[in-house]
Amino acid sequence: MQKNRPSFGEAARFWLKLGLISFGGPTGQIAIMHAELVERKKWISEARFLHALNYCMLLPGPEAQQLATYLGWLLHKTWGGIVAGALFVLPSALLLWGLSYVYVVYGTLPWVAAIFYGLKPAVLAIVAAAIFRIGGKILTRGMMWVLAALAFVAITLLHLPFPVIVLGGGLLGLLGGKFWPGQFLAHEVREEKSVLTEDDLDEPTKPTWSRALRVATVCLALWWLPVVGVGLLLGWDDTVFHQGVFFSKAAMVTFGGAYAVLPYVSQQAVGNYEWLTAGQMMDGLGLAETTPGPLIMVLQFVGFLGAWHQPGSLPPLVAATLGAAITTWTTFLPSFLWIFLGAPHIEHLRGNKTLSSALAAITATVVGVMVSLAFWFGAHVLYPQRIDWFAVTVTAIAFVGLLRFKWPVIPVIAGAALAGFLWLRI
């Protein structure tokens, strides 16, 4: 065992720090984890990181939180996964609860917008640096470049759904691994001596039917007991109970991240349940973008406002807090079920060449999607109506610092946030 294996406490402190700085949606959050865990701390090898990422891309729900849960599970088994996944969400949930309350009482927050003005170019630089690092190690064969280009065109020009692109890449990888293995062989990443080896990580839990039954029973009970409890205590027609049921269903169809599920949620929350207005839905998305954690946290804002506007027999703040809590619970708890059920199987199949070819192809398509998102994000950050020279400057400095000088992510984010605040407020 090497000296740099993290203790449980050291890992927990990192996951908490990650929960506080994970801005930029899933692409930015995955970039931060890669920069910190693979490049800087060297707790997880490149190959292990990408193997976990490929699996998480196939799941419904927030892929960045699922990746954190998977990596925490790799390092410290079940409790490591629980702590990693929970701390990834908790800071954002608490902060967004406070911002939601301030929003319904006082309205919009100009100082939050000023901070986020500085954060946006920093996140763009983090994403761009991650694309360079990951793409340079994945796109080593001609077919991997082709898959990345096809994914870029599919999502940018053809507007195909994200799950279709990822599954299509996986299918091509399966077929290519059989009939053209020279181009579809899984990437081979050289393991540096400072990176934890396979033996330094916990041995993967053996996948058995009895273990799967225990995991499913515990997770499903934790998932639905609060929902049923709310129905018993407040009534089956109460807003909070309806939110628990609705967002449980939404958790099953959230392939492709927040932007893919928002049209469905907006249609139901605004048009059907009338929990909030379309304008408030957009304000909630803006607030969610200003907080760390998954962008899908906007659903908590929906739950807060819905219960605030329809509190039933409870005081508005109590109802809103319950609505926010049950929305967050039913949105994120299913992710633990998918990881704890599937990760042992995925780990035991790591040596399977056919599966490895499919997952390598998925990684190449993900790189193409990341490039598309970077272009989209960059256009909004650097050229909202005309060239924003402040954003261009911050992005360039942060990008060079991250790639050339290996700046840690936290100072980059903190410095950019402070610069944005000072630029707009002074």
Short mmCIF file of C-alpha atoms in Angstrom, two decimals:
data_model
loop_
_atom_site.label_atom_id
_atom_site.label_comp_id
_atom_site.label_asym_id
_atom_site.label_seq_id
_atom_site.Cartn_x
_atom_site.Cartn_y
_atom_site.Cartn_z
CA MET A 1 0.00 0.00 0.00
CA GLN A 2 1.40 3.37 -0.93
CA LYS A 3 1.72 6.25 1.47
CA ASN A 4 -0.62 8.52 -0.47
CA ARG A 5 -3.73 6.39 0.08
CA PRO A 6 -6.28 8.75 1.68
CA SER A 7 -7.82 7.97 5.05
CA PHE A 8 -11.59 8.04 5.37
CA GLY A 9 -11.41 11.41 7.16
CA GLU A 10 -9.12 12.89 4.53
CA ALA A 11 -11.44 11.72 1.75
CA ALA A 12 -14.50 13.08 3.60
CA ARG A 13 -12.83 16.49 3.88
CA PHE A 14 -12.18 16.45 0.15
CA TRP A 15 -15.78 15.52 -0.69
CA LEU A 16 -17.01 18.38 1.49
CA LYS A 17 -14.62 20.77 -0.25
CA LEU A 18 -15.82 19.49 -3.60
CA GLY A 19 -19.42 20.11 -2.58
CA LEU A 20 -18.50 23.73 -1.85
CA ILE A 21 -16.64 24.43 -5.11
CA SER A 22 -18.37 22.22 -7.70
CA PHE A 23 -19.67 24.98 -9.98
CA GLY A 24 -20.36 24.73 -13.69
CA GLY A 25 -22.86 21.93 -14.09
CA PRO A 26 -21.86 18.30 -14.73
CA THR A 27 -19.10 19.10 -17.23
CA GLY A 28 -17.42 21.54 -14.85
CA GLN A 29 -17.87 19.21 -11.87
CA ILE A 30 -16.40 16.22 -13.70
CA ALA A 31 -13.52 18.47 -14.76
CA ILE A 32 -12.88 19.49 -11.15
CA MET A 33 -12.90 15.86 -9.96
CA HIS A 34 -10.51 14.87 -12.72
CA ALA A 35 -8.15 17.76 -11.96
CA GLU A 36 -8.16 17.10 -8.20
CA LEU A 37 -8.40 13.30 -7.90
CA VAL A 38 -6.44 12.20 -10.98
CA GLU A 39 -4.04 15.03 -11.78
CA ARG A 40 -3.31 16.60 -8.39
CA LYS A 41 -4.00 14.19 -5.53
CA LYS A 42 -3.48 11.06 -7.66
CA TRP A 43 -5.94 9.05 -5.60
CA ILE A 44 -7.62 7.52 -8.64
CA SER A 45 -5.93 6.37 -11.84
CA GLU A 46 -6.92 7.79 -15.22
CA ALA A 47 -8.26 4.42 -16.41
CA ARG A 48 -10.30 3.84 -13.24
CA PHE A 49 -11.75 7.36 -13.38
CA LEU A 50 -12.83 7.01 -17.00
CA HIS A 51 -14.26 3.54 -16.43
CA ALA A 52 -16.47 4.92 -13.65
CA LEU A 53 -17.42 7.97 -15.72
CA ASN A 54 -18.53 5.83 -18.64
CA TYR A 55 -20.93 3.86 -16.46
CA CYS A 56 -22.38 6.99 -14.82
CA MET A 57 -23.08 8.49 -18.24
CA LEU A 58 -25.50 5.63 -18.92
CA LEU A 59 -27.61 6.23 -15.79
CA PRO A 60 -30.62 8.48 -15.18
CA GLY A 61 -29.95 11.27 -12.74
CA PRO A 62 -27.05 13.67 -12.06
CA GLU A 63 -23.97 11.98 -13.52
CA ALA A 64 -21.45 14.12 -11.61
CA GLN A 65 -22.97 13.20 -8.24
CA GLN A 66 -23.07 9.56 -9.32
CA LEU A 67 -19.41 9.74 -10.32
CA ALA A 68 -18.51 11.17 -6.90
CA THR A 69 -20.48 8.35 -5.25
CA TYR A 70 -18.74 5.73 -7.41
CA LEU A 71 -15.26 7.11 -6.66
CA GLY A 72 -16.06 7.35 -2.94
CA TRP A 73 -17.21 3.72 -3.08
CA LEU A 74 -13.96 2.72 -4.80
CA LEU A 75 -11.90 4.32 -2.06
CA HIS A 76 -13.90 3.36 1.05
CA LYS A 77 -16.75 1.08 0.02
CA THR A 78 -20.39 1.78 0.99
CA TRP A 79 -19.80 4.49 3.58
CA GLY A 80 -17.28 6.14 1.29
CA GLY A 81 -19.90 6.29 -1.46
CA ILE A 82 -22.59 7.59 0.90
CA VAL A 83 -20.36 10.37 2.25
CA ALA A 84 -19.10 11.36 -1.22
CA GLY A 85 -22.56 11.48 -2.78
CA ALA A 86 -24.19 13.23 0.18
CA LEU A 87 -21.51 15.90 0.64
CA PHE A 88 -21.59 16.60 -3.09
CA VAL A 89 -25.21 17.73 -2.69
CA LEU A 90 -25.54 18.98 0.89
CA PRO A 91 -23.74 22.38 0.65
CA SER A 92 -25.75 23.28 -2.46
CA ALA A 93 -29.03 22.15 -0.86
CA LEU A 94 -28.47 24.29 2.24
CA LEU A 95 -27.34 27.33 0.26
CA LEU A 96 -30.20 27.07 -2.22
CA TRP A 97 -32.70 26.74 0.62
CA GLY A 98 -31.44 30.06 2.02
CA LEU A 99 -31.46 31.72 -1.40
CA SER A 100 -34.98 30.42 -2.06
CA TYR A 101 -36.22 31.97 1.18
CA VAL A 102 -34.53 35.29 0.40
CA TYR A 103 -36.02 35.14 -3.11
CA VAL A 104 -39.64 34.71 -1.98
CA VAL A 105 -39.25 37.40 0.69
CA TYR A 106 -36.95 39.99 -0.90
CA GLY A 107 -36.70 39.19 -4.61
CA THR A 108 -33.54 38.90 -6.74
CA LEU A 109 -29.99 39.26 -5.41
CA PRO A 110 -27.65 41.54 -7.41
CA TRP A 111 -24.56 40.54 -5.40
CA VAL A 112 -25.11 36.89 -6.28
CA ALA A 113 -25.21 37.82 -9.97
CA ALA A 114 -21.95 39.77 -9.54
CA ILE A 115 -20.17 36.77 -8.00
CA PHE A 116 -21.45 34.43 -10.69
CA TYR A 117 -20.31 36.89 -13.36
CA GLY A 118 -16.76 36.11 -12.25
CA LEU A 119 -17.39 32.41 -11.78
CA LYS A 120 -18.60 31.76 -15.31
CA PRO A 121 -15.28 32.40 -17.12
CA ALA A 122 -13.41 30.38 -14.47
CA VAL A 123 -15.73 27.42 -15.00
CA LEU A 124 -15.27 27.77 -18.78
CA ALA A 125 -11.49 27.58 -18.28
CA ILE A 126 -11.84 24.51 -16.02
CA VAL A 127 -13.98 22.74 -18.63
CA ALA A 128 -11.59 23.65 -21.47
CA ALA A 129 -8.59 22.42 -19.49
CA ALA A 130 -10.38 19.14 -18.71
CA ILE A 131 -11.19 18.62 -22.40
CA PHE A 132 -7.51 19.05 -23.26
CA ARG A 133 -6.40 16.62 -20.54
CA ILE A 134 -9.04 13.93 -21.05
CA GLY A 135 -9.23 14.28 -24.84
CA GLY A 136 -5.46 14.03 -25.17
CA LYS A 137 -5.52 10.65 -23.44
CA ILE A 138 -8.71 9.27 -25.03
CA LEU A 139 -8.51 10.40 -28.65
CA THR A 140 -5.43 8.32 -29.50
CA ARG A 141 -6.96 6.41 -32.42
CA GLY A 142 -8.61 7.64 -35.57
CA MET A 143 -11.99 6.10 -34.78
CA MET A 144 -12.05 7.78 -31.38
CA TRP A 145 -11.69 11.14 -33.14
CA VAL A 146 -14.50 10.20 -35.52
CA LEU A 147 -16.81 9.27 -32.63
CA ALA A 148 -16.06 12.54 -30.83
CA ALA A 149 -16.76 14.52 -34.02
CA LEU A 150 -20.00 12.61 -34.65
CA ALA A 151 -21.16 13.28 -31.09
CA PHE A 152 -20.35 16.99 -31.49
CA VAL A 153 -22.40 17.20 -34.70
CA ALA A 154 -25.24 15.10 -33.28
CA ILE A 155 -25.81 17.30 -30.24
CA THR A 156 -24.89 20.68 -31.79
CA LEU A 157 -26.48 20.53 -35.23
CA LEU A 158 -28.94 17.63 -35.12
CA HIS A 159 -30.03 18.26 -31.49
CA LEU A 160 -30.25 14.55 -30.75
CA PRO A 161 -30.98 13.65 -27.12
CA PHE A 162 -27.91 13.02 -24.98
CA PRO A 163 -28.91 9.42 -24.06
CA VAL A 164 -29.27 8.52 -27.75
CA ILE A 165 -25.77 9.82 -28.47
CA VAL A 166 -24.19 7.95 -25.55
CA LEU A 167 -26.01 4.69 -26.27
CA GLY A 168 -25.19 5.02 -29.97
CA GLY A 169 -21.51 5.44 -29.13
CA GLY A 170 -21.65 2.38 -26.89
CA LEU A 171 -23.31 0.30 -29.60
CA LEU A 172 -20.69 1.33 -32.15
CA GLY A 173 -18.01 0.42 -29.62
CA LEU A 174 -19.54 -3.04 -29.11
CA LEU A 175 -19.66 -3.72 -32.85
CA GLY A 176 -16.29 -2.12 -33.57
CA GLY A 177 -14.60 -4.06 -30.78
CA LYS A 178 -15.71 -7.27 -32.49
CA PHE A 179 -15.11 -6.46 -36.14
CA TRP A 180 -12.45 -3.72 -36.03
CA PRO A 181 -10.61 -4.14 -32.71
CA GLY A 182 -7.56 -2.21 -33.87
CA GLN A 183 -9.55 1.03 -33.81
CA PHE A 184 -11.99 0.26 -31.00
CA LEU A 185 -9.71 -1.27 -28.41
CA ALA A 186 -10.13 0.43 -25.05
CA HIS A 187 -7.63 3.18 -24.42
CA GLU A 188 -4.53 2.14 -22.53
CA VAL A 189 -3.58 4.68 -19.91
CA ARG A 190 -0.14 4.41 -18.40
CA GLU A 191 -0.35 4.12 -14.63
CA GLU A 192 2.18 6.40 -13.00
CA LYS A 193 3.94 5.21 -9.87
CA SER A 194 2.38 7.94 -7.79
CA VAL A 195 -1.14 6.85 -8.76
CA LEU A 196 -2.85 4.35 -6.47
CA THR A 197 -2.69 0.93 -8.06
CA GLU A 198 -5.48 -1.59 -8.26
CA ASP A 199 -4.24 -3.23 -5.07
CA ASP A 200 -4.28 0.08 -3.19
CA LEU A 201 -7.99 0.54 -3.79
CA ASP A 202 -10.49 -1.55 -1.89
CA GLU A 203 -11.23 -4.88 -3.54
CA PRO A 204 -14.51 -4.55 -5.45
CA THR A 205 -17.47 -6.04 -3.65
CA LYS A 206 -18.45 -9.36 -5.19
CA PRO A 207 -21.78 -8.94 -7.00
CA THR A 208 -24.27 -11.53 -5.74
CA TRP A 209 -28.06 -11.86 -5.83
CA SER A 210 -28.26 -11.66 -2.04
CA ARG A 211 -26.24 -8.42 -1.99
CA ALA A 212 -28.35 -6.94 -4.80
CA LEU A 213 -31.52 -7.79 -2.88
CA ARG A 214 -30.20 -6.14 0.30
CA VAL A 215 -29.11 -3.01 -1.55
CA ALA A 216 -32.42 -2.73 -3.42
CA THR A 217 -34.48 -3.29 -0.28
CA VAL A 218 -32.61 -0.72 1.81
CA CYS A 219 -32.48 1.94 -0.93
CA LEU A 220 -36.11 1.54 -1.95
CA ALA A 221 -37.22 1.72 1.70
CA LEU A 222 -35.17 4.88 2.27
CA TRP A 223 -36.51 6.33 -0.97
CA TRP A 224 -40.23 5.79 -0.35
CA LEU A 225 -40.71 5.79 3.44
CA PRO A 226 -40.46 9.62 3.69
CA VAL A 227 -42.94 10.00 0.81
CA VAL A 228 -45.44 7.61 2.39
CA GLY A 229 -44.86 9.22 5.80
CA VAL A 230 -45.75 12.66 4.41
CA GLY A 231 -48.92 11.22 2.89
CA LEU A 232 -49.93 9.65 6.21
CA LEU A 233 -49.19 12.79 8.23
CA LEU A 234 -50.36 15.56 5.88
CA GLY A 235 -52.82 13.75 3.65
CA TRP A 236 -52.64 12.16 0.22
CA ASP A 237 -53.75 15.40 -1.46
CA ASP A 238 -51.08 17.54 0.18
CA THR A 239 -48.64 19.37 -2.10
CA VAL A 240 -45.56 17.89 -0.42
CA PHE A 241 -46.80 14.33 -1.00
CA HIS A 242 -47.51 15.10 -4.66
CA GLN A 243 -44.01 16.55 -4.97
CA GLY A 244 -42.48 13.39 -3.52
CA VAL A 245 -44.30 11.21 -6.05
CA PHE A 246 -43.70 13.53 -9.01
CA PHE A 247 -39.96 14.00 -8.44
CA SER A 248 -39.54 10.28 -7.80
CA LYS A 249 -40.91 9.71 -11.30
CA ALA A 250 -38.72 12.48 -12.68
CA ALA A 251 -35.65 10.80 -11.19
CA MET A 252 -36.31 7.80 -13.42
CA VAL A 253 -36.27 9.78 -16.67
CA THR A 254 -33.55 12.40 -16.11
CA PHE A 255 -31.19 11.08 -18.77
CA GLY A 256 -28.96 13.79 -20.15
CA GLY A 257 -28.80 16.08 -17.12
CA ALA A 258 -30.75 19.09 -15.97
CA TYR A 259 -31.37 20.75 -19.35
CA ALA A 260 -32.89 17.54 -20.71
CA VAL A 261 -35.41 17.16 -17.86
CA LEU A 262 -36.28 20.82 -17.32
CA PRO A 263 -38.85 21.03 -20.15
CA TYR A 264 -40.75 18.09 -18.64
CA VAL A 265 -40.57 19.47 -15.10
CA SER A 266 -41.53 22.99 -16.25
CA GLN A 267 -44.55 21.71 -18.13
CA GLN A 268 -45.84 19.82 -15.11
CA ALA A 269 -44.83 22.18 -12.31
CA VAL A 270 -45.97 25.35 -14.08
CA GLY A 271 -48.82 24.17 -16.28
CA ASN A 272 -50.31 21.23 -14.40
CA TYR A 273 -49.63 21.68 -10.68
CA GLU A 274 -49.23 25.49 -10.80
CA TRP A 275 -46.51 25.37 -8.15
CA LEU A 276 -44.75 28.43 -9.66
CA THR A 277 -44.77 30.66 -12.74
CA ALA A 278 -42.60 30.33 -15.85
CA GLY A 279 -40.67 33.44 -14.81
CA GLN A 280 -40.02 32.00 -11.37
CA MET A 281 -38.82 28.78 -13.02
CA MET A 282 -36.19 30.77 -14.93
CA ASP A 283 -35.20 32.65 -11.79
CA GLY A 284 -34.77 29.30 -10.04
CA LEU A 285 -32.48 28.09 -12.80
CA GLY A 286 -30.39 31.22 -12.35
CA LEU A 287 -30.16 30.66 -8.60
CA ALA A 288 -29.21 27.00 -9.12
CA GLU A 289 -26.45 28.08 -11.49
CA THR A 290 -25.02 30.38 -8.81
CA THR A 291 -24.67 27.57 -6.28
CA PRO A 292 -22.22 24.65 -6.27
CA GLY A 293 -23.50 21.14 -6.83
CA PRO A 294 -25.62 19.65 -9.64
CA LEU A 295 -27.67 22.02 -11.78
CA ILE A 296 -30.60 19.65 -11.23
CA MET A 297 -30.78 21.31 -7.77
CA VAL A 298 -33.18 23.72 -9.48
CA LEU A 299 -35.81 21.08 -8.68
CA GLN A 300 -35.37 21.90 -4.99
CA PHE A 301 -36.30 25.50 -5.77
CA VAL A 302 -39.43 24.21 -7.53
CA GLY A 303 -40.31 22.13 -4.47
CA PHE A 304 -39.71 25.09 -2.15
CA LEU A 305 -41.87 27.53 -4.10
CA GLY A 306 -44.59 24.97 -4.79
CA ALA A 307 -45.10 24.21 -1.11
CA TRP A 308 -44.72 27.89 -0.19
CA HIS A 309 -47.57 28.81 -2.54
CA GLN A 310 -49.69 25.80 -1.52
CA PRO A 311 -48.80 25.21 2.16
CA GLY A 312 -52.01 23.47 3.17
CA SER A 313 -52.39 23.44 6.97
CA LEU A 314 -48.71 24.28 7.59
CA PRO A 315 -46.99 27.66 7.88
CA PRO A 316 -45.52 28.57 4.46
CA LEU A 317 -41.87 28.33 5.56
CA VAL A 318 -42.39 24.91 7.17
CA ALA A 319 -44.25 23.61 4.13
CA ALA A 320 -41.62 25.05 1.77
CA THR A 321 -38.79 23.47 3.78
CA LEU A 322 -40.53 20.08 3.65
CA GLY A 323 -41.17 20.52 -0.06
CA ALA A 324 -37.52 21.37 -0.71
CA ALA A 325 -36.35 18.44 1.44
CA ILE A 326 -38.54 15.78 -0.14
CA THR A 327 -37.73 17.06 -3.64
CA THR A 328 -34.00 16.83 -3.00
CA TRP A 329 -34.37 13.43 -1.30
CA THR A 330 -36.34 11.82 -4.13
CA THR A 331 -34.13 13.40 -6.81
CA PHE A 332 -30.79 12.19 -5.47
CA LEU A 333 -31.40 9.05 -3.44
CA PRO A 334 -32.04 6.87 -6.55
CA SER A 335 -28.48 7.63 -7.66
CA PHE A 336 -27.12 5.69 -4.69
CA LEU A 337 -29.26 2.72 -5.73
CA TRP A 338 -27.87 2.72 -9.29
CA ILE A 339 -24.26 2.97 -8.08
CA PHE A 340 -24.37 0.44 -5.25
CA LEU A 341 -26.25 -2.04 -7.44
CA GLY A 342 -24.25 -1.63 -10.62
CA ALA A 343 -20.71 -0.61 -9.65
CA PRO A 344 -19.63 -4.09 -8.41
CA HIS A 345 -20.69 -5.62 -11.74
CA ILE A 346 -18.95 -2.88 -13.73
CA GLU A 347 -15.75 -3.35 -11.71
CA HIS A 348 -15.73 -7.11 -12.18
CA LEU A 349 -16.14 -6.63 -15.93
CA ARG A 350 -13.19 -4.26 -16.26
CA GLY A 351 -11.12 -6.93 -18.01
CA ASN A 352 -13.85 -7.69 -20.54
CA LYS A 353 -12.53 -6.45 -23.90
CA THR A 354 -15.96 -6.15 -25.50
CA LEU A 355 -17.31 -4.04 -22.64
CA SER A 356 -14.09 -2.02 -22.52
CA SER A 357 -14.41 -1.20 -26.22
CA ALA A 358 -17.99 -0.03 -25.70
CA LEU A 359 -17.06 2.11 -22.70
CA ALA A 360 -14.06 3.59 -24.53
CA ALA A 361 -16.38 4.58 -27.38
CA ILE A 362 -18.75 6.17 -24.87
CA THR A 363 -15.85 8.19 -23.46
CA ALA A 364 -15.01 9.46 -26.95
CA THR A 365 -18.62 10.55 -27.50
CA VAL A 366 -18.62 12.26 -24.11
CA VAL A 367 -15.55 14.25 -25.15
CA GLY A 368 -17.48 15.43 -28.21
CA VAL A 369 -20.44 16.42 -26.05
CA MET A 370 -18.10 18.25 -23.65
CA VAL A 371 -16.67 20.23 -26.57
CA SER A 372 -20.19 21.15 -27.69
CA LEU A 373 -21.14 22.29 -24.19
CA ALA A 374 -17.91 24.27 -23.94
CA PHE A 375 -18.71 26.07 -27.21
CA TRP A 376 -22.26 26.79 -26.07
CA PHE A 377 -21.13 27.95 -22.64
CA GLY A 378 -18.27 29.96 -24.12
CA ALA A 379 -20.57 31.77 -26.54
CA HIS A 380 -22.82 32.87 -23.66
CA VAL A 381 -19.92 33.83 -21.40
CA LEU A 382 -17.50 35.48 -23.83
CA TYR A 383 -19.96 36.96 -26.33
CA PRO A 384 -23.36 37.56 -24.68
CA GLN A 385 -24.16 40.50 -27.02
CA ARG A 386 -20.67 41.68 -27.82
CA ILE A 387 -17.21 40.55 -26.73
CA ASP A 388 -16.90 40.66 -22.93
CA TRP A 389 -13.22 41.46 -22.43
CA PHE A 390 -13.39 40.89 -18.69
CA ALA A 391 -14.63 37.32 -19.28
CA VAL A 392 -12.07 36.75 -22.03
CA THR A 393 -9.25 37.89 -19.74
CA VAL A 394 -10.34 35.79 -16.75
CA THR A 395 -10.86 32.71 -18.95
CA ALA A 396 -7.43 33.05 -20.57
CA ILE A 397 -5.59 33.59 -17.27
CA ALA A 398 -7.38 30.70 -15.57
CA PHE A 399 -6.88 28.35 -18.55
CA VAL A 400 -3.14 29.00 -18.77
CA GLY A 401 -2.79 28.76 -14.99
CA LEU A 402 -4.61 25.43 -14.82
CA LEU A 403 -2.75 23.80 -17.72
CA ARG A 404 0.69 25.39 -17.60
CA PHE A 405 1.19 26.15 -13.92
CA LYS A 406 -1.12 23.47 -12.40
CA TRP A 407 -3.04 25.99 -10.28
CA PRO A 408 -5.42 24.33 -7.80
CA VAL A 409 -9.08 24.72 -8.64
CA ILE A 410 -10.14 26.42 -5.39
CA PRO A 411 -7.93 29.53 -5.75
CA VAL A 412 -9.02 29.83 -9.40
CA ILE A 413 -12.72 29.77 -8.45
CA ALA A 414 -12.30 32.04 -5.43
CA GLY A 415 -10.17 34.56 -7.32
CA ALA A 416 -12.57 34.71 -10.27
CA ALA A 417 -15.60 35.11 -7.98
CA LEU A 418 -13.89 37.98 -6.14
CA ALA A 419 -12.86 39.60 -9.44
CA GLY A 420 -16.43 39.43 -10.71
CA PHE A 421 -17.83 40.91 -7.52
CA LEU A 422 -15.32 43.78 -7.53
CA TRP A 423 -15.73 44.44 -11.27
CA LEU A 424 -19.51 44.90 -11.09
CA ARG A 425 -19.96 46.27 -7.58
CA ILE A 426 -17.16 48.81 -7.28
#
